[in-house]
XYZ file of C-alpha atoms in Angstrom:
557
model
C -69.385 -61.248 66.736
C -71.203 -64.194 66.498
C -73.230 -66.054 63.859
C -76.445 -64.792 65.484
C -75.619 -61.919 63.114
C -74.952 -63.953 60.014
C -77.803 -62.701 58.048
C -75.816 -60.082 56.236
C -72.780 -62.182 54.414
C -70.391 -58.660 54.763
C -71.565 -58.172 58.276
C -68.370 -59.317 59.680
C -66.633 -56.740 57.909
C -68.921 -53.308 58.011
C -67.934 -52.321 61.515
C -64.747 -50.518 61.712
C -63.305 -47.814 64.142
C -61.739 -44.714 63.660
C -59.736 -43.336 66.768
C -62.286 -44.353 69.432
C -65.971 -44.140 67.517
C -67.362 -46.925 65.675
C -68.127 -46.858 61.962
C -70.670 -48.550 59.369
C -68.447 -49.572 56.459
C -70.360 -51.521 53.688
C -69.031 -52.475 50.142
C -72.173 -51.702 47.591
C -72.237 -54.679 45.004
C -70.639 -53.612 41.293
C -74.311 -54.128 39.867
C -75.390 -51.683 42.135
C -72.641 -49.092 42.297
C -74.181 -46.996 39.387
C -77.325 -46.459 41.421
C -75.543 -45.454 44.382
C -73.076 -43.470 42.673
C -70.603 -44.763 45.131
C -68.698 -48.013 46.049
C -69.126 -47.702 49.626
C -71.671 -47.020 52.289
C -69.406 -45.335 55.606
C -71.275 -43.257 58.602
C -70.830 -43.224 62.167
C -72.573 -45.215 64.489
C -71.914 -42.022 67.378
C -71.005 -44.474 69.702
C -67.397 -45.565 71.292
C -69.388 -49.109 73.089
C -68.664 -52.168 71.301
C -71.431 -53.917 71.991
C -73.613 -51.453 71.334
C -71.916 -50.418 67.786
C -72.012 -54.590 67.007
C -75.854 -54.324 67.876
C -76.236 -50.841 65.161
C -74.176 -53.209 62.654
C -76.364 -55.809 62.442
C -79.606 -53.304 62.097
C -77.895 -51.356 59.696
C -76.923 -54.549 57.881
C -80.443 -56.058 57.850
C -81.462 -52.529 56.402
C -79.009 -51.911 53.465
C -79.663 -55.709 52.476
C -83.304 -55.008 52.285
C -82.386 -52.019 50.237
C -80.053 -53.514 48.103
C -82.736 -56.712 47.164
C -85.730 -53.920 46.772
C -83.313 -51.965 44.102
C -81.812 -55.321 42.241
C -85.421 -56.790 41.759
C -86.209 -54.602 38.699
C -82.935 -55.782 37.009
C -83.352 -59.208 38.218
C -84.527 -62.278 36.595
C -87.197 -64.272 38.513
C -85.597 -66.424 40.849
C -84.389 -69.874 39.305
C -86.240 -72.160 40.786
C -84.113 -75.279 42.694
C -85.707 -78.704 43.060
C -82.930 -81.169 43.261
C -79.607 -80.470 44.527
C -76.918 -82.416 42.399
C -73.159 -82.517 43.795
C -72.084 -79.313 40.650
C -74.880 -76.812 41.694
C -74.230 -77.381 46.063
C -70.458 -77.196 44.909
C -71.137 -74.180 42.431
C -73.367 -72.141 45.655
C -70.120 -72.756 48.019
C -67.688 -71.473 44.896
C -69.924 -68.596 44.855
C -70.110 -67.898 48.342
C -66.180 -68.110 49.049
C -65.532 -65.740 45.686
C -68.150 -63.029 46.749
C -66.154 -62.674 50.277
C -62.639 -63.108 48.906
C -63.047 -60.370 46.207
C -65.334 -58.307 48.552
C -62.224 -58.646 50.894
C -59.715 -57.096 48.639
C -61.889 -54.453 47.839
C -61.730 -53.853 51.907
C -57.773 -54.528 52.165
C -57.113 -52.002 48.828
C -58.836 -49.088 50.671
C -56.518 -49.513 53.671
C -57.206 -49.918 57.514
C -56.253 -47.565 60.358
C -54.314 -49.602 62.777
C -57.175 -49.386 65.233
C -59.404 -51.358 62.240
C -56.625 -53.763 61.904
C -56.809 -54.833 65.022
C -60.666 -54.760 65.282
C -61.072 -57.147 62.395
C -58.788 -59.406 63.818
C -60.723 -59.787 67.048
C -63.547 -59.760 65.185
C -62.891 -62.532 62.696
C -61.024 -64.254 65.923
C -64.403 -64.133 67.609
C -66.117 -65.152 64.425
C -64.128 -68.116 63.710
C -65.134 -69.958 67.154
C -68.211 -69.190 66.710
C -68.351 -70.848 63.257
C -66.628 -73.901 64.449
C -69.240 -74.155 67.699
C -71.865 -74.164 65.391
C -70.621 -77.301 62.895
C -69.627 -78.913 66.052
C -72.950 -79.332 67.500
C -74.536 -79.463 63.862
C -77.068 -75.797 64.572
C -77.874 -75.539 61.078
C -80.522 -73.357 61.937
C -77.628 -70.213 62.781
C -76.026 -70.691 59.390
C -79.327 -71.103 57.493
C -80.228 -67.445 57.719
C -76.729 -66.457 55.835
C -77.452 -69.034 53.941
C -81.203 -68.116 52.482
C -80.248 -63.974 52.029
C -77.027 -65.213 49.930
C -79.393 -67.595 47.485
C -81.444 -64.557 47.718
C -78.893 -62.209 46.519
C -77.701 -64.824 43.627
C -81.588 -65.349 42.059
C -81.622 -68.812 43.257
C -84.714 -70.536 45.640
C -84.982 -73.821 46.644
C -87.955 -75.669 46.986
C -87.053 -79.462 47.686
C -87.053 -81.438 50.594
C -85.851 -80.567 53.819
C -83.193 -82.833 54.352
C -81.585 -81.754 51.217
C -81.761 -78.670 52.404
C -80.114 -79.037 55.810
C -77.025 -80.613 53.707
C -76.567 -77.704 51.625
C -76.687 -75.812 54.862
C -74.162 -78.288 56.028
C -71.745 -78.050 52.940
C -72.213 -74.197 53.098
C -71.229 -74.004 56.588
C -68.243 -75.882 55.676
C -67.385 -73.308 52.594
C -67.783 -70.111 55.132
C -65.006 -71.558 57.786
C -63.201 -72.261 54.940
C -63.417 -68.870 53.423
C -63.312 -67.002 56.753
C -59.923 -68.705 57.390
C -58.846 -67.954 54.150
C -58.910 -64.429 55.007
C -57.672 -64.597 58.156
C -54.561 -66.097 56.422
C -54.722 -62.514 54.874
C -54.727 -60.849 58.487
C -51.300 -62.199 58.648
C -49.746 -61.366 55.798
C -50.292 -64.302 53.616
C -51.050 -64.734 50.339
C -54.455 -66.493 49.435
C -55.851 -65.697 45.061
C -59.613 -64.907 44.597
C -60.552 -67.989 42.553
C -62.342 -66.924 39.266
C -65.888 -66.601 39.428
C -67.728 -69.643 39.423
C -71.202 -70.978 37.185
C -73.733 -73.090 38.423
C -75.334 -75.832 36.981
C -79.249 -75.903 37.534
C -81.079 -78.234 35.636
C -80.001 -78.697 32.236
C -78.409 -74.827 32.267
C -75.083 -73.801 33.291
C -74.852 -69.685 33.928
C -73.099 -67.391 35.977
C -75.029 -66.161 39.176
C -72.638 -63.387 39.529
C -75.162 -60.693 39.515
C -74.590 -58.614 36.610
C -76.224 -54.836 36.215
C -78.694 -53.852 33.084
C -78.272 -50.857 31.138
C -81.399 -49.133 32.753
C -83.995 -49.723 34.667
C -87.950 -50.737 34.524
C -88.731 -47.962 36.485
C -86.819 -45.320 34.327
C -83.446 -43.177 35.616
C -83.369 -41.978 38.876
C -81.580 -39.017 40.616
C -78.403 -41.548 40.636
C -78.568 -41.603 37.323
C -78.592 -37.862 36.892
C -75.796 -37.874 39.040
C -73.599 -40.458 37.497
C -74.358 -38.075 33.843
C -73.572 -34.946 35.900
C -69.844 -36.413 37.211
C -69.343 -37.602 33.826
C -69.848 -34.415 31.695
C -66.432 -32.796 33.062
C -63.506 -34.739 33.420
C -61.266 -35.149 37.103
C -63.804 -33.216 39.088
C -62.373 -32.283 42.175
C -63.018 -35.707 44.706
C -64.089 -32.695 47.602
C -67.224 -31.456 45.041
C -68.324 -34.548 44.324
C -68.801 -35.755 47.864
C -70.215 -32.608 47.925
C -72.705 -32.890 45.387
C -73.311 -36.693 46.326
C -73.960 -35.580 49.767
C -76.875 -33.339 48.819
C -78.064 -35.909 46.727
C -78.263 -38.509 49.260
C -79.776 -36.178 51.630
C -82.958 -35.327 49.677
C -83.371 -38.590 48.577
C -83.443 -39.814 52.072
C -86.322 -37.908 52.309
C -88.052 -37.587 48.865
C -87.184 -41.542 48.606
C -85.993 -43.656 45.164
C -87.887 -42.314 42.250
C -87.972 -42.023 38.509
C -86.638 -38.337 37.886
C -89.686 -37.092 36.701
C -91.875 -37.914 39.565
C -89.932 -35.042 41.493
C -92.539 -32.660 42.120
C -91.272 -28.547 43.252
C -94.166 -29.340 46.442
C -91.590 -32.180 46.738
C -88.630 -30.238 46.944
C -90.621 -27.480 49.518
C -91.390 -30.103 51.692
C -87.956 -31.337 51.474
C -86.555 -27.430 52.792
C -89.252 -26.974 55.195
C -88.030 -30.516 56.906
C -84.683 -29.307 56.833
C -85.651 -25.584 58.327
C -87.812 -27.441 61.013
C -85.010 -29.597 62.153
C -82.902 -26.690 62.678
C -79.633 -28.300 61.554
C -78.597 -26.189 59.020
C -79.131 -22.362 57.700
C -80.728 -21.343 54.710
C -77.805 -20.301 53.163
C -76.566 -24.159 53.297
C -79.484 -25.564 52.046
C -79.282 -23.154 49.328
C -76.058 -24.129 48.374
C -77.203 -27.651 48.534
C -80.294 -26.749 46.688
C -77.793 -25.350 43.725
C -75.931 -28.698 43.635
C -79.066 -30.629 42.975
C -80.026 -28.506 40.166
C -77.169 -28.746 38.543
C -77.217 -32.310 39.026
C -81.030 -32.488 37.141
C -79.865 -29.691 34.155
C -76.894 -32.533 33.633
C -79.569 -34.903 32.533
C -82.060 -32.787 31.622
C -81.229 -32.978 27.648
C -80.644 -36.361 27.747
C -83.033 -37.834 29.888
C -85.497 -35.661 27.542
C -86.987 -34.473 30.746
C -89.501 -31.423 30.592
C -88.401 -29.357 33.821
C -86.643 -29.382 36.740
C -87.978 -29.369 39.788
C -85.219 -27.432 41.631
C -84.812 -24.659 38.950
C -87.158 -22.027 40.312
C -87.030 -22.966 44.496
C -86.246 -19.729 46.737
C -85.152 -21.118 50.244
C -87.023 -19.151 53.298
C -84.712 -16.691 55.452
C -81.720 -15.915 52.891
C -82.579 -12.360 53.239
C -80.706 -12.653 56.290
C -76.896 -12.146 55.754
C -74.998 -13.910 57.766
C -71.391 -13.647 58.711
C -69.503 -16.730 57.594
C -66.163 -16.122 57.709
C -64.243 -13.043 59.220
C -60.991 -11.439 58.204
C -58.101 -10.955 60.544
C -57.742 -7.995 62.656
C -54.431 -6.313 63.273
C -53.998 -7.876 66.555
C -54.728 -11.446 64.796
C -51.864 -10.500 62.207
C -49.717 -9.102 65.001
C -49.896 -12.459 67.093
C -49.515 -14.839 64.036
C -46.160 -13.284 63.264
C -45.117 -12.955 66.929
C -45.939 -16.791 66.847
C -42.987 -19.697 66.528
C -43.537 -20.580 62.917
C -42.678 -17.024 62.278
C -39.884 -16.181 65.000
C -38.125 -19.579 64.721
C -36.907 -21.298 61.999
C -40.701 -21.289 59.979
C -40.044 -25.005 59.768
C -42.771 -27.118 61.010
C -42.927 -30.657 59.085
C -46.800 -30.728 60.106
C -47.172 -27.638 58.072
C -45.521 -28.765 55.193
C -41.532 -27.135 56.112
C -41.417 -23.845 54.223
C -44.875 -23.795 53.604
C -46.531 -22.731 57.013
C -44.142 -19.210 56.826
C -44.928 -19.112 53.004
C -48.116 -19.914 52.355
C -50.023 -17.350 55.150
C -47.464 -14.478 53.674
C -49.168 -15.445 50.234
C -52.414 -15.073 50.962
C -51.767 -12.391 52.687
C -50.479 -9.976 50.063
C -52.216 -11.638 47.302
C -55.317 -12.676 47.976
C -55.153 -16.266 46.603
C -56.781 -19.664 47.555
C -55.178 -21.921 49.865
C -55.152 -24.701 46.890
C -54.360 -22.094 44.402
C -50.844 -21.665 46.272
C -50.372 -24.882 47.485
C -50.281 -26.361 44.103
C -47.893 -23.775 42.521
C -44.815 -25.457 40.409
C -41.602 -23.617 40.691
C -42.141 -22.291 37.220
C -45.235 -20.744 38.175
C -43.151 -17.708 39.577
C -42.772 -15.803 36.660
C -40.975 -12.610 35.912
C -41.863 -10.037 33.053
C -40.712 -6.739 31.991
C -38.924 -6.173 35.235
C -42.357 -7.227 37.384
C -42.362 -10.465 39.354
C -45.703 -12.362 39.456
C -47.506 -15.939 40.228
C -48.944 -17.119 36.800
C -52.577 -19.167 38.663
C -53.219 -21.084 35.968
C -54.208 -25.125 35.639
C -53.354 -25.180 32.047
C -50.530 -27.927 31.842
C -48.862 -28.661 28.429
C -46.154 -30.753 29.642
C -48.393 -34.562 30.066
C -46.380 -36.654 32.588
C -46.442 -33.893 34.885
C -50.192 -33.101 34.416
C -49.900 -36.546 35.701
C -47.583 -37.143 38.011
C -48.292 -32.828 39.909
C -52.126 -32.437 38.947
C -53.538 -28.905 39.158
C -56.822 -27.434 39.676
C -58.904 -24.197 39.997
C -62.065 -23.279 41.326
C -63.518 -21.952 37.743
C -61.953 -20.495 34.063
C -61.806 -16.682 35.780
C -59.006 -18.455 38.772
C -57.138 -18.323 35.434
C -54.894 -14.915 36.142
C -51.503 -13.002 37.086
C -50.931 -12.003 40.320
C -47.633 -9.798 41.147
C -45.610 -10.091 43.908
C -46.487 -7.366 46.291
C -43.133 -5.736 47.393
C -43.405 -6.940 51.118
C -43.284 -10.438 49.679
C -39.681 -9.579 47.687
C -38.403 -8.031 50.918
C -39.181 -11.055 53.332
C -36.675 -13.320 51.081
C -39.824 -15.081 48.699
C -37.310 -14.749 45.903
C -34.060 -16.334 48.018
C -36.528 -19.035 48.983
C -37.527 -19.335 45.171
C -33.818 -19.303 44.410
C -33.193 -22.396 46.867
C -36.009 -24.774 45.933
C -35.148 -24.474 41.491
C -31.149 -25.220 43.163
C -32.894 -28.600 44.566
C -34.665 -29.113 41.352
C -38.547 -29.569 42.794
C -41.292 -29.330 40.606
C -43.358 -27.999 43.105
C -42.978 -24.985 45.129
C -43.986 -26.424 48.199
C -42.441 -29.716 47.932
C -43.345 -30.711 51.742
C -46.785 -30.867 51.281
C -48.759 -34.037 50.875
C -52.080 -34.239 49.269
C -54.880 -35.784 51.471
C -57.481 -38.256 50.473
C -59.159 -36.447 48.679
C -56.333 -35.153 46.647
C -55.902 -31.696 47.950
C -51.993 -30.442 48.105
C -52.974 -28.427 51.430
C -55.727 -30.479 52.585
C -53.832 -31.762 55.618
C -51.793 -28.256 55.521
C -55.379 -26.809 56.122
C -55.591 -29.013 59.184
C -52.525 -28.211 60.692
C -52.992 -24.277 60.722
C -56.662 -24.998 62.147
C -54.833 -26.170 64.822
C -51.723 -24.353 65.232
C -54.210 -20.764 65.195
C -56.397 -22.015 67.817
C -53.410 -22.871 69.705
C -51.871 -19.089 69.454
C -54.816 -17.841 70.483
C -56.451 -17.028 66.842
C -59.680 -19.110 68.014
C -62.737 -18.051 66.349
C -64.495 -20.421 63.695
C -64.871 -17.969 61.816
C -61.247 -17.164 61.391
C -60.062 -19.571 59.012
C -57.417 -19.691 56.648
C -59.632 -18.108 53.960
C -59.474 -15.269 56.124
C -56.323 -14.109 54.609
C -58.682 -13.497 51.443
C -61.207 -11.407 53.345
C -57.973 -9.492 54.449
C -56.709 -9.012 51.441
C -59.961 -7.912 50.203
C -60.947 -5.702 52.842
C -57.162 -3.803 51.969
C -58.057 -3.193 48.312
C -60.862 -1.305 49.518
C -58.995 0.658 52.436
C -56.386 1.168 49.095
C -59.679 2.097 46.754
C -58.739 0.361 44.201
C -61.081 -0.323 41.127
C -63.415 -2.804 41.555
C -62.643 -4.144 38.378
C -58.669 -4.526 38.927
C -59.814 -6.198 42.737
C -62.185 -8.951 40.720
C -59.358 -9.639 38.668
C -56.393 -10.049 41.196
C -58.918 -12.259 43.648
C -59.892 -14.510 40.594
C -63.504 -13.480 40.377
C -65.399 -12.964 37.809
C -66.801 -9.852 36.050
C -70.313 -9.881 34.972
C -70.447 -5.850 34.202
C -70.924 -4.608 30.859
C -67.370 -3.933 31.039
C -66.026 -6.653 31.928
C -66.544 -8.638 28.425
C -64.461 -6.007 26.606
C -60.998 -6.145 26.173
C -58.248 -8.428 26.620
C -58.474 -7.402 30.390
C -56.123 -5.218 33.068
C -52.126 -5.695 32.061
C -49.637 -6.867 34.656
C -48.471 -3.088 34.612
C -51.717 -2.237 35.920
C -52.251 -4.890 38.717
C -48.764 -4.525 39.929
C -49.478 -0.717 40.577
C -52.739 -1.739 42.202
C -50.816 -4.630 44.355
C -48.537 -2.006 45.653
C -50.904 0.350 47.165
C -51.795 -2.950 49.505
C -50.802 -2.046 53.191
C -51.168 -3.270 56.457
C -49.529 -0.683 58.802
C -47.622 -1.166 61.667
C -47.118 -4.935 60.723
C -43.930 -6.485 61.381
C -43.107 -9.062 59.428
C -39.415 -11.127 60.207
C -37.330 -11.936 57.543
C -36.872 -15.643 56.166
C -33.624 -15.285 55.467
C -32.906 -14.100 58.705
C -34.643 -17.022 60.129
C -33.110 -19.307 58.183
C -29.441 -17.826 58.810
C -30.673 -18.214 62.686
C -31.962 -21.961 62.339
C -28.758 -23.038 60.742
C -26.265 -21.056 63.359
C -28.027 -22.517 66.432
C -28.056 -26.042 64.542
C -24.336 -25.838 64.377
């Protein structure tokens, strides 16, 4: 990478690769985090050619940095105006300069680097560094003076003296970046090198920070940002999935509608925004829907206090969801039939990339109870629960004890996850209880101790990947056969079983909007454990964990 892409000062470090694709990785300054709802820009430049993904960079670069200006100019002061360039204020622009990168570099270094990044960046900066050192070595000023104008840009500063003034700055800046670029190569190795405090600048007779600090509000009013940041804040620890989610809807219409003050969205607005969408052809209406719903919610969370009149998205039908379509599928016989004919379940029903225990467990579970792949995955040992003689799984997220609402978070779906589910009898049979037995003699907290929570912070997110994987692999195939599919199993039973619709909503954590439904204190366990054990699945042959266990260990000895 050379300095002919200097105009962006964070160029060097927004390309990064994951596996063998290229990525656009961009810290968003703290001023502007608010308005983006984020702290960092990532997409993928679809392409595995490194020149061609170091070309993308520098366009995408050029573009966010235009973005970022257009959106700081109606929280900016006018630009201070620079005449005369004293020793303090060229020493104070370097300061700047070499704080901006080294803090902008930890923020990089905390969020971690594949080892494929690792390596990248230290090509990159490799590449960078000789370039940088050609450049004060045959004194081109004019390749550094690009970086140089968009960073007095970006700190409210112009200058307007003469030329050869100029061209020292330029000199004395180039100077700062080597020295700043080798400070963090230091870092590539290991080595410790401090941030320095933020600097001021003396201009004139002033001396002020040109850290660019954020405004409470804007000229132009709140934006759809704005609504969001309200919306994340009303309920606390929203799950990290929904909000990418929700921020991904959000980002999607405004790439289209554009940066506005909330109430110029307009419902022809929002039309035109669906009709794009359904003319692309890239998603169904049933997504955009969904997505639709996340916006709205996102404008009622500021509607009362933004004082705004309406919202746009409230009354918006989406073309073609009369149309059902199939989204998932449940598992036919043979699926169930080949899953437990497969090695997790004829071995030892240890695999570490299923989390141990979990990848005979956690299938079984859902099986014969219905319940959400998080809802299971996140269950503590003490979430098995046994009362007047009838053994059940307590889903609840309600934590009393703090360090380990802490240390084991839990989380459901919505308040009517909250519920009892009893152990079907298949369950008891297969050796759930012996398995109980031997994780509370190994004193875990969890009851699925093996599993590690992704990045997002779900206990089975990377379980979830591993079983896409392993089903494909034993021949359960179909996208639409996921692990949710265990639900639509369970669900389709019930209604082989007939049991009451009511007694079905409750046991798959749905709620009841009959008339019915808001009496009462609700179906007892006694009556959900009779409906669990009309559940069947005939002719299914399920082996024993004990058994397999008593197997692993013989052939181990």
């Amino acid at each position: 990478m050379t300095m002919e892409s200097a105009p962006s000062m964070y160029t060097q470090t927004r390309l990064s690769k994951r596996g063998s694709t290229y990525y656009f990785r961009a810290m968003i300054p703290k001023p502007l985090q608010a308005h983006f709802g984020k702290k960092e820009i990532v997409y993928s430049l679809r392409t595995k050619d490194r020149q061609e993904a170091s070309r993308l960079v520098r366009q995408a670069s050029a573009k966010l940095d235009a973005e970022f200006e257009t959106i700081q100019k109606p929280i900016k002061p006018a630009n201070q105006q620079l005449t005369v360039l004293d020793e303090a204020t060229v020493g104070g622009i370097c300061d700047l300069w070499r704080y901006q990168c080294l803090e902008g570099d930890v923020w990089y270094r905390i969020q971690g680097f594949t080892d494929d990044e690792y390596e990248q960046r230290q090509a990159d900066h490799a590449q960078t560094i000789e370039s940088l050192r050609e450049i004060l070595a045959k004194g081109r000023l004019e390749r550094i003076q690009p970086a140089l104008s968009q960073f007095l840009a970006l700190i409210g500063v112009e200058f307007c003296g003469d030329p050869e003034d100029q061209r020292k700055l330029a000199w004395t800046f180039l100077e700062a970046v080597i020295d700043t670029h080798l400070a963090v190569m230091q870092r590539d190795h290991g080595e410790v090198v401090a941030t320095p405090p933020a600097p001021h600048i003396r201009i004139g007779k002033k001396t002020e920070s040109l850290v660019p600090q954020g405004r409470a509000g804007s000229i132009r009013g709140k934006t759809l940002k704005d609504c969001f940041e309200l919306w994340k804040d009303r309920r606390a620890n929203r799950p990290q999935k929904t909000v990418a989610a929700y921020w991904a809807a959000l980002e999607g219409f405004i790439s289209f509608a554009g940066t506005k003050v909330v109430s110029d969205y307009s419902e022809e607005c929002v039309y035109a925004y669906i009709d794009n969408l359904l003319k692309q052809g890239e998603h169904d209406p049933h997504t955009i829907a969904k997505n639709i719903g996340f916006l709205r919610s996102i404008f009622n969370a500021a509607k009362k206090r933004l004082k705004l009149s309406g919202n746009p998205f409230s009354e918006i039908e989406v073309p073609g969801l009369d149309v059902y379509k199939v989204r998932r599928l449940p598992l036919s016989h043979d699926d169930l039939k080949t899953l437990f004919a497969s090695t997790v379940f004829q071995q030892s029903g240890m695999k570490r990339g299923g989390g141990g225990a979990a990848a005979y467990w956690l299938p079984l579970l859902s099986l014969f109870t219905g319940a959400r792949l998080e809802e299971l995955g996140q269950l503590y040992v003490t979430d098995v629960k046994r009362e007047k003689g009838i053994w059940y799984l307590d889903i609840t997220d309600i934590i009393e004890n703090d360090v380990l609402k802490q240390s084991h978070p839990k989380r459901l779906k919505s308040p009517s996850a909250r519920r009892n589910i009893p152990l079907h009898p298949q369950l008891i049979q297969t050796g759930f209880l012996d398995y109980l037995a031997a994780i509370k003699a190994e004193k875990h907290t969890r009851l699925f101790p093996l599993l590690k929570a992704d990045c997002k912070g779900d206990i089975t997110g990377n379980f979830s990947k591993w079983w896409s994987r392993y089903r494909r692999r034993i021949g359960v195939g179909s996208k639409l056969k996921t692990f949710h599919s265990f639900r639509h199993t369970f669900k389709d039973a019930m209604r082989e079983a007939e049991i009451d619709v009511m007694v079905a909503n409750r046991l798959m954590g749905h709620k009841d909007d009959s008339m019915g439904g808001h009496y009462g204190l609700g179906h007892s366990l006694r009556v959900l454990d009779l409906a669990m054990k009309k559940i069947d699945y005939p002719d299914l042959v399920i082996p024993s964990y004990k058994l397999l266990i008593a197997d692993h260990r013989e052939k181990r000895q």
